[in-house]
PDB file of C-alpha atoms in Angstrom:
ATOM      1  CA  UNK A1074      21.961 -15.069 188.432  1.00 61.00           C
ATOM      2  CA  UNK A1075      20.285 -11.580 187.052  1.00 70.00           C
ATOM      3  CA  UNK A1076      16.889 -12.966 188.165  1.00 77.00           C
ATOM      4  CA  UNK A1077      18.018 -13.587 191.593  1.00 82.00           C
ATOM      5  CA  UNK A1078      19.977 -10.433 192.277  1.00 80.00           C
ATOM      6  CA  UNK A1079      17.001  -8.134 191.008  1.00 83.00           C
ATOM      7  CA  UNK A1080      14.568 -10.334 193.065  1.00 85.00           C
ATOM      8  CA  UNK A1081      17.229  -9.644 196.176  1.00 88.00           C
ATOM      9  CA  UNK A1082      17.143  -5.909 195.203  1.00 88.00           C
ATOM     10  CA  UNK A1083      13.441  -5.498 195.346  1.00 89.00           C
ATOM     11  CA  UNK A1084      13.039  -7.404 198.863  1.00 89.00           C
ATOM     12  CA  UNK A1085      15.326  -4.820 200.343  1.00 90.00           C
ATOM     13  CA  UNK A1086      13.323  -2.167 198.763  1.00 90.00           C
ATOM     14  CA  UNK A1087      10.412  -3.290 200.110  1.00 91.00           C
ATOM     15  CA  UNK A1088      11.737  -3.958 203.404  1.00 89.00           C
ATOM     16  CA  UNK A1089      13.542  -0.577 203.224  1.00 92.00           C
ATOM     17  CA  UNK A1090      10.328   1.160 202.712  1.00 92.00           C
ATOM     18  CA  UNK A1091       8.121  -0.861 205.072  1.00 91.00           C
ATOM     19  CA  UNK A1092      10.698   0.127 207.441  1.00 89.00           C
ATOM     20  CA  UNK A1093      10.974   3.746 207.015  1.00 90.00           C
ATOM     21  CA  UNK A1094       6.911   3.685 206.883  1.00 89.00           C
ATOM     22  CA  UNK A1095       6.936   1.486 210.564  1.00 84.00           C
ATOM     23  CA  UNK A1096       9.493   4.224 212.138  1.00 85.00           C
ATOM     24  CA  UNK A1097       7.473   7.356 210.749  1.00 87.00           C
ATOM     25  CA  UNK A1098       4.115   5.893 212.282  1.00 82.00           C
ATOM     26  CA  UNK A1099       5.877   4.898 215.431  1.00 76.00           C
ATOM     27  CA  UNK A1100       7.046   8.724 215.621  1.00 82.00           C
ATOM     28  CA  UNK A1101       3.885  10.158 214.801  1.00 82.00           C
ATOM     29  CA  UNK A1102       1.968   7.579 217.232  1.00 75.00           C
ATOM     30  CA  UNK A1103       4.231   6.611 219.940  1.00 69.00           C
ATOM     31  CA  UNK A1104       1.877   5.017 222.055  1.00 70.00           C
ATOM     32  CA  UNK A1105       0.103   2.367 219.530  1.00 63.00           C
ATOM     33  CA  UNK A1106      -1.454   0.592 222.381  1.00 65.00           C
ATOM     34  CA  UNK A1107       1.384  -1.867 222.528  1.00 68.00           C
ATOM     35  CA  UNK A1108       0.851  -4.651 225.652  1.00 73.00           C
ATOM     36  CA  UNK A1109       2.280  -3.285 228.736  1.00 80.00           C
ATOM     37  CA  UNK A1110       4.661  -5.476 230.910  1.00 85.00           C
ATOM     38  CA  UNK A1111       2.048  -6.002 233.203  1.00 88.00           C
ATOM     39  CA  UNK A1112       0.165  -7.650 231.097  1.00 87.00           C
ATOM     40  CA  UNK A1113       2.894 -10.027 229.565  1.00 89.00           C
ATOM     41  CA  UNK A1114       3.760 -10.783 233.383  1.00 93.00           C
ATOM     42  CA  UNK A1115       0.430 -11.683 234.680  1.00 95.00           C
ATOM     43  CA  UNK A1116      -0.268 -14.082 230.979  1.00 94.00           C
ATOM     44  CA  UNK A1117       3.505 -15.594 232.241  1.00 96.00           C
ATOM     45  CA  UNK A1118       1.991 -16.095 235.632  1.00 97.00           C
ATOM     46  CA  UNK A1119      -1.606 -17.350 234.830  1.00 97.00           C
ATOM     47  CA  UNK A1120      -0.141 -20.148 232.295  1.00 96.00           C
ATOM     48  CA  UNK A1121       2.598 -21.056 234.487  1.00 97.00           C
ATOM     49  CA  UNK A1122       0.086 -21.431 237.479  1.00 96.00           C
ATOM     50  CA  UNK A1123      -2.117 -23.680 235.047  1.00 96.00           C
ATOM     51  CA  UNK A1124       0.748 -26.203 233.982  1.00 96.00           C
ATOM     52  CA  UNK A1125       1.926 -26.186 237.699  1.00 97.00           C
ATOM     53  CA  UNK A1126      -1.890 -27.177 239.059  1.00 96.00           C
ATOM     54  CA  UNK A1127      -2.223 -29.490 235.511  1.00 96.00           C
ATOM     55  CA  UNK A1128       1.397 -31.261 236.213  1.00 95.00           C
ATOM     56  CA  UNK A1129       0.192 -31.752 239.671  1.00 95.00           C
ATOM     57  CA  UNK A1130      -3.131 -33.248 239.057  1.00 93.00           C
ATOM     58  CA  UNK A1131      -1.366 -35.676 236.605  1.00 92.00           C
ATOM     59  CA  UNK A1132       1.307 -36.519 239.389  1.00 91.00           C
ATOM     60  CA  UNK A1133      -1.634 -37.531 241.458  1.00 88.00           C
ATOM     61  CA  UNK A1134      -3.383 -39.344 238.775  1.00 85.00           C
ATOM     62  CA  UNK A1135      -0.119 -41.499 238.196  1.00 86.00           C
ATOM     63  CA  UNK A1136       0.803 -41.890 241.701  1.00 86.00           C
ATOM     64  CA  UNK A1137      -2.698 -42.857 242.852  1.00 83.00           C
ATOM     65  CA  UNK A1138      -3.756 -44.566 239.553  1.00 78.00           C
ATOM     66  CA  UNK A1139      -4.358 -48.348 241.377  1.00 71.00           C
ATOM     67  CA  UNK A1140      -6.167 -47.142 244.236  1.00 72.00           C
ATOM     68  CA  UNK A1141      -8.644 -44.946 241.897  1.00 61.00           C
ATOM     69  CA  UNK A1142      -9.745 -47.551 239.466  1.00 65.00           C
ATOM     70  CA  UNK A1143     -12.520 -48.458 241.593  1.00 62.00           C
ATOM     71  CA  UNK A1144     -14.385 -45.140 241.973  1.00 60.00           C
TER      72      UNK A1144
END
């Protein structure tokens, strides 16, 4: 029981630290080149596009699977 309380003491420790250090860099750098919306918006569009066009394709392929064996 010792073993697993000291062990739970010195995770907060460390996660109390590595916090404190994350928030003082954060203040001293505020803009740490983080991705913009933008960007997360247009990645969300461009993969959603590709499984649209790739579900579509496969549609196709399943619908017209008969007719295409012979080309």
């Amino acid at each position: 029981m010792r073993h697993t309380a000291a062990r739970t003491r010195r995770a907060v420790l460390r996660l109390t630290t590595r916090w404190r250090e994350s928030l003082k860099e954060a203040t001293r750098r505020p803009d740490r080149g983080d991705i913009s919306i933008t960007t997360v918006i247009i990645w969300v569009a461009a993969v959603t596009g590709a499984l649209v066009i790739a579900g579509t394709i496969a549609a196709v392929i399943a619908r017209y699977n008969g007719n295409l064996n012979g080309i």
